[in-house]
Amino acid sequence: ACGGWLKKNIIPETSSRYSTFDILRDELEVVLKEVLEKPDTMEISALTKAKSLYQSCTNETAIESRGGAPLINVLPDIKDWPVAADNWEDRFGLTWTAEDAIAKLNQNYGKQVLVNF
């Protein structure tokens, strides 16, 4: 009350608001980062998978070296992605739909990868 919280907690320039929930989220991100980066051989499978996913997203050297190849390799599996092809309107016309491509992704990979219906 009386403006004491605002005096003690300056709103970051990148935010339009800053509450106790934002502070907790920031602190949680620091804790999660420490957990995901800490090597541990005696951990449960879920944590090992989470660490593997985290490392795959933060390994910028590997990401840059692969470039767009992982995505380009997946595209044929989803019935091509015509907007990435030359003259896509002439080649595909009205036969290609985003719904079919998304359904194929969901079918092949078991995940709702683009849109969560």
JSON list of C-alpha atoms in Angstrom, two decimals:
[
{"chain": "A", "resi": 1, "resn": "ALA", "atom": "CA", "xyz": [0.00, 0.00, 0.00]},
{"chain": "A", "resi": 2, "resn": "CYS", "atom": "CA", "xyz": [0.98, 3.65, -0.26]},
{"chain": "A", "resi": 3, "resn": "GLY", "atom": "CA", "xyz": [3.40, 3.01, -3.16]},
{"chain": "A", "resi": 4, "resn": "GLY", "atom": "CA", "xyz": [6.11, 1.21, -1.19]},
{"chain": "A", "resi": 5, "resn": "TRP", "atom": "CA", "xyz": [6.14, -1.78, -3.56]},
{"chain": "A", "resi": 6, "resn": "LEU", "atom": "CA", "xyz": [6.79, 0.44, -6.60]},
{"chain": "A", "resi": 7, "resn": "LYS", "atom": "CA", "xyz": [9.68, 2.16, -4.82]},
{"chain": "A", "resi": 8, "resn": "LYS", "atom": "CA", "xyz": [11.32, -1.20, -4.05]},
{"chain": "A", "resi": 9, "resn": "ASN", "atom": "CA", "xyz": [10.54, -2.93, -7.38]},
{"chain": "A", "resi": 10, "resn": "ILE", "atom": "CA", "xyz": [11.31, -0.94, -10.50]},
{"chain": "A", "resi": 11, "resn": "ILE", "atom": "CA", "xyz": [9.39, -2.01, -13.60]},
{"chain": "A", "resi": 12, "resn": "PRO", "atom": "CA", "xyz": [11.89, -3.21, -16.25]},
{"chain": "A", "resi": 13, "resn": "GLU", "atom": "CA", "xyz": [11.95, -1.17, -19.47]},
{"chain": "A", "resi": 14, "resn": "THR", "atom": "CA", "xyz": [11.02, -4.32, -21.42]},
{"chain": "A", "resi": 15, "resn": "SER", "atom": "CA", "xyz": [7.78, -4.84, -19.45]},
{"chain": "A", "resi": 16, "resn": "SER", "atom": "CA", "xyz": [4.55, -2.94, -19.19]},
{"chain": "A", "resi": 17, "resn": "ARG", "atom": "CA", "xyz": [3.95, -4.42, -15.74]},
{"chain": "A", "resi": 18, "resn": "TYR", "atom": "CA", "xyz": [5.89, -6.09, -12.96]},
{"chain": "A", "resi": 19, "resn": "SER", "atom": "CA", "xyz": [4.17, -7.96, -10.16]},
{"chain": "A", "resi": 20, "resn": "THR", "atom": "CA", "xyz": [5.09, -10.54, -7.56]},
{"chain": "A", "resi": 21, "resn": "PHE", "atom": "CA", "xyz": [4.15, -13.20, -10.12]},
{"chain": "A", "resi": 22, "resn": "ASP", "atom": "CA", "xyz": [6.69, -11.77, -12.57]},
{"chain": "A", "resi": 23, "resn": "ILE", "atom": "CA", "xyz": [9.35, -11.81, -9.86]},
{"chain": "A", "resi": 24, "resn": "LEU", "atom": "CA", "xyz": [8.53, -15.44, -9.03]},
{"chain": "A", "resi": 25, "resn": "ARG", "atom": "CA", "xyz": [8.64, -16.38, -12.73]},
{"chain": "A", "resi": 26, "resn": "ASP", "atom": "CA", "xyz": [12.07, -14.79, -13.10]},
{"chain": "A", "resi": 27, "resn": "GLU", "atom": "CA", "xyz": [13.36, -16.60, -10.01]},
{"chain": "A", "resi": 28, "resn": "LEU", "atom": "CA", "xyz": [11.88, -19.91, -11.24]},
{"chain": "A", "resi": 29, "resn": "GLU", "atom": "CA", "xyz": [13.62, -19.50, -14.60]},
{"chain": "A", "resi": 30, "resn": "VAL", "atom": "CA", "xyz": [16.96, -19.15, -12.82]},
{"chain": "A", "resi": 31, "resn": "VAL", "atom": "CA", "xyz": [16.30, -22.29, -10.73]},
{"chain": "A", "resi": 32, "resn": "LEU", "atom": "CA", "xyz": [15.16, -24.28, -13.78]},
{"chain": "A", "resi": 33, "resn": "LYS", "atom": "CA", "xyz": [18.24, -23.21, -15.74]},
{"chain": "A", "resi": 34, "resn": "GLU", "atom": "CA", "xyz": [20.48, -24.40, -12.91]},
{"chain": "A", "resi": 35, "resn": "VAL", "atom": "CA", "xyz": [18.66, -27.76, -12.72]},
{"chain": "A", "resi": 36, "resn": "LEU", "atom": "CA", "xyz": [18.78, -28.29, -16.48]},
{"chain": "A", "resi": 37, "resn": "GLU", "atom": "CA", "xyz": [22.48, -27.42, -16.73]},
{"chain": "A", "resi": 38, "resn": "LYS", "atom": "CA", "xyz": [23.65, -29.41, -13.70]},
{"chain": "A", "resi": 39, "resn": "PRO", "atom": "CA", "xyz": [25.18, -32.78, -14.68]},
{"chain": "A", "resi": 40, "resn": "ASP", "atom": "CA", "xyz": [23.78, -35.68, -12.68]},
{"chain": "A", "resi": 41, "resn": "THR", "atom": "CA", "xyz": [24.03, -39.38, -13.45]},
{"chain": "A", "resi": 42, "resn": "MET", "atom": "CA", "xyz": [21.43, -40.50, -10.90]},
{"chain": "A", "resi": 43, "resn": "GLU", "atom": "CA", "xyz": [18.30, -38.78, -12.19]},
{"chain": "A", "resi": 44, "resn": "ILE", "atom": "CA", "xyz": [14.88, -39.90, -13.33]},
{"chain": "A", "resi": 45, "resn": "SER", "atom": "CA", "xyz": [14.11, -40.45, -17.01]},
{"chain": "A", "resi": 46, "resn": "ALA", "atom": "CA", "xyz": [11.86, -37.38, -17.28]},
{"chain": "A", "resi": 47, "resn": "LEU", "atom": "CA", "xyz": [14.64, -35.09, -16.09]},
{"chain": "A", "resi": 48, "resn": "THR", "atom": "CA", "xyz": [17.12, -36.67, -18.49]},
{"chain": "A", "resi": 49, "resn": "LYS", "atom": "CA", "xyz": [14.68, -36.03, -21.36]},
{"chain": "A", "resi": 50, "resn": "ALA", "atom": "CA", "xyz": [14.09, -32.45, -20.24]},
{"chain": "A", "resi": 51, "resn": "LYS", "atom": "CA", "xyz": [17.84, -31.83, -20.10]},
{"chain": "A", "resi": 52, "resn": "SER", "atom": "CA", "xyz": [18.31, -33.33, -23.55]},
{"chain": "A", "resi": 53, "resn": "LEU", "atom": "CA", "xyz": [15.59, -31.08, -24.98]},
{"chain": "A", "resi": 54, "resn": "TYR", "atom": "CA", "xyz": [17.03, -28.03, -23.23]},
{"chain": "A", "resi": 55, "resn": "GLN", "atom": "CA", "xyz": [20.53, -28.76, -24.50]},
{"chain": "A", "resi": 56, "resn": "SER", "atom": "CA", "xyz": [19.26, -29.27, -28.05]},
{"chain": "A", "resi": 57, "resn": "CYS", "atom": "CA", "xyz": [17.68, -25.82, -27.94]},
{"chain": "A", "resi": 58, "resn": "THR", "atom": "CA", "xyz": [20.67, -24.05, -26.39]},
{"chain": "A", "resi": 59, "resn": "ASN", "atom": "CA", "xyz": [23.48, -25.61, -28.40]},
{"chain": "A", "resi": 60, "resn": "GLU", "atom": "CA", "xyz": [23.79, -22.72, -30.85]},
{"chain": "A", "resi": 61, "resn": "THR", "atom": "CA", "xyz": [26.87, -24.18, -32.54]},
{"chain": "A", "resi": 62, "resn": "ALA", "atom": "CA", "xyz": [24.97, -27.33, -33.54]},
{"chain": "A", "resi": 63, "resn": "ILE", "atom": "CA", "xyz": [21.89, -25.34, -34.52]},
{"chain": "A", "resi": 64, "resn": "GLU", "atom": "CA", "xyz": [23.90, -23.02, -36.76]},
{"chain": "A", "resi": 65, "resn": "SER", "atom": "CA", "xyz": [25.87, -25.88, -38.33]},
{"chain": "A", "resi": 66, "resn": "ARG", "atom": "CA", "xyz": [22.65, -27.69, -39.28]},
{"chain": "A", "resi": 67, "resn": "GLY", "atom": "CA", "xyz": [21.03, -24.59, -40.72]},
{"chain": "A", "resi": 68, "resn": "GLY", "atom": "CA", "xyz": [17.65, -25.36, -42.24]},
{"chain": "A", "resi": 69, "resn": "ALA", "atom": "CA", "xyz": [18.48, -28.99, -43.06]},
{"chain": "A", "resi": 70, "resn": "PRO", "atom": "CA", "xyz": [16.32, -30.60, -40.31]},
{"chain": "A", "resi": 71, "resn": "LEU", "atom": "CA", "xyz": [13.25, -28.71, -41.47]},
{"chain": "A", "resi": 72, "resn": "ILE", "atom": "CA", "xyz": [13.99, -29.28, -45.15]},
{"chain": "A", "resi": 73, "resn": "ASN", "atom": "CA", "xyz": [14.33, -33.03, -44.46]},
{"chain": "A", "resi": 74, "resn": "VAL", "atom": "CA", "xyz": [10.91, -33.14, -42.78]},
{"chain": "A", "resi": 75, "resn": "LEU", "atom": "CA", "xyz": [9.05, -31.22, -45.49]},
{"chain": "A", "resi": 76, "resn": "PRO", "atom": "CA", "xyz": [8.64, -34.13, -47.93]},
{"chain": "A", "resi": 77, "resn": "ASP", "atom": "CA", "xyz": [7.06, -36.19, -45.13]},
{"chain": "A", "resi": 78, "resn": "ILE", "atom": "CA", "xyz": [4.25, -33.69, -44.83]},
{"chain": "A", "resi": 79, "resn": "LYS", "atom": "CA", "xyz": [3.31, -33.74, -48.48]},
{"chain": "A", "resi": 80, "resn": "ASP", "atom": "CA", "xyz": [5.66, -30.94, -49.44]},
{"chain": "A", "resi": 81, "resn": "TRP", "atom": "CA", "xyz": [5.28, -27.38, -48.32]},
{"chain": "A", "resi": 82, "resn": "PRO", "atom": "CA", "xyz": [4.39, -25.60, -51.56]},
{"chain": "A", "resi": 83, "resn": "VAL", "atom": "CA", "xyz": [4.99, -22.05, -50.41]},
{"chain": "A", "resi": 84, "resn": "ALA", "atom": "CA", "xyz": [8.68, -23.02, -50.10]},
{"chain": "A", "resi": 85, "resn": "ALA", "atom": "CA", "xyz": [8.80, -24.24, -53.72]},
{"chain": "A", "resi": 86, "resn": "ASP", "atom": "CA", "xyz": [9.17, -22.27, -56.91]},
{"chain": "A", "resi": 87, "resn": "ASN", "atom": "CA", "xyz": [5.89, -21.64, -58.76]},
{"chain": "A", "resi": 88, "resn": "TRP", "atom": "CA", "xyz": [3.90, -23.28, -56.00]},
{"chain": "A", "resi": 89, "resn": "GLU", "atom": "CA", "xyz": [0.61, -21.90, -57.23]},
{"chain": "A", "resi": 90, "resn": "ASP", "atom": "CA", "xyz": [1.12, -23.49, -60.66]},
{"chain": "A", "resi": 91, "resn": "ARG", "atom": "CA", "xyz": [2.33, -26.83, -59.28]},
{"chain": "A", "resi": 92, "resn": "PHE", "atom": "CA", "xyz": [-0.20, -27.29, -56.47]},
{"chain": "A", "resi": 93, "resn": "GLY", "atom": "CA", "xyz": [-3.09, -24.94, -57.20]},
{"chain": "A", "resi": 94, "resn": "LEU", "atom": "CA", "xyz": [-6.11, -25.82, -55.11]},
{"chain": "A", "resi": 95, "resn": "THR", "atom": "CA", "xyz": [-4.99, -29.39, -54.27]},
{"chain": "A", "resi": 96, "resn": "TRP", "atom": "CA", "xyz": [-2.80, -28.44, -51.32]},
{"chain": "A", "resi": 97, "resn": "THR", "atom": "CA", "xyz": [-4.35, -27.40, -48.01]},
{"chain": "A", "resi": 98, "resn": "ALA", "atom": "CA", "xyz": [-2.72, -26.45, -44.75]},
{"chain": "A", "resi": 99, "resn": "GLU", "atom": "CA", "xyz": [-5.21, -28.65, -42.90]},
{"chain": "A", "resi": 100, "resn": "ASP", "atom": "CA", "xyz": [-3.98, -31.76, -44.74]},
{"chain": "A", "resi": 101, "resn": "ALA", "atom": "CA", "xyz": [-0.35, -30.87, -44.08]},
{"chain": "A", "resi": 102, "resn": "ILE", "atom": "CA", "xyz": [-1.02, -30.30, -40.36]},
{"chain": "A", "resi": 103, "resn": "ALA", "atom": "CA", "xyz": [-3.01, -33.54, -40.14]},
{"chain": "A", "resi": 104, "resn": "LYS", "atom": "CA", "xyz": [-0.10, -35.41, -41.74]},
{"chain": "A", "resi": 105, "resn": "LEU", "atom": "CA", "xyz": [2.29, -33.91, -39.16]},
{"chain": "A", "resi": 106, "resn": "ASN", "atom": "CA", "xyz": [0.00, -34.94, -36.34]},
{"chain": "A", "resi": 107, "resn": "GLN", "atom": "CA", "xyz": [-0.35, -38.44, -37.80]},
{"chain": "A", "resi": 108, "resn": "ASN", "atom": "CA", "xyz": [3.37, -39.01, -38.43]},
{"chain": "A", "resi": 109, "resn": "TYR", "atom": "CA", "xyz": [4.81, -37.40, -35.34]},
{"chain": "A", "resi": 110, "resn": "GLY", "atom": "CA", "xyz": [2.00, -37.92, -32.82]},
{"chain": "A", "resi": 111, "resn": "LYS", "atom": "CA", "xyz": [2.10, -34.30, -31.76]},
{"chain": "A", "resi": 112, "resn": "GLN", "atom": "CA", "xyz": [0.14, -31.20, -32.57]},
{"chain": "A", "resi": 113, "resn": "VAL", "atom": "CA", "xyz": [3.25, -29.46, -33.82]},
{"chain": "A", "resi": 114, "resn": "LEU", "atom": "CA", "xyz": [1.91, -26.34, -35.50]},
{"chain": "A", "resi": 115, "resn": "VAL", "atom": "CA", "xyz": [-1.52, -25.68, -34.09]},
{"chain": "A", "resi": 116, "resn": "ASN", "atom": "CA", "xyz": [-3.13, -27.02, -30.94]},
{"chain": "A", "resi": 117, "resn": "PHE", "atom": "CA", "xyz": [-6.73, -27.80, -31.92]}
]
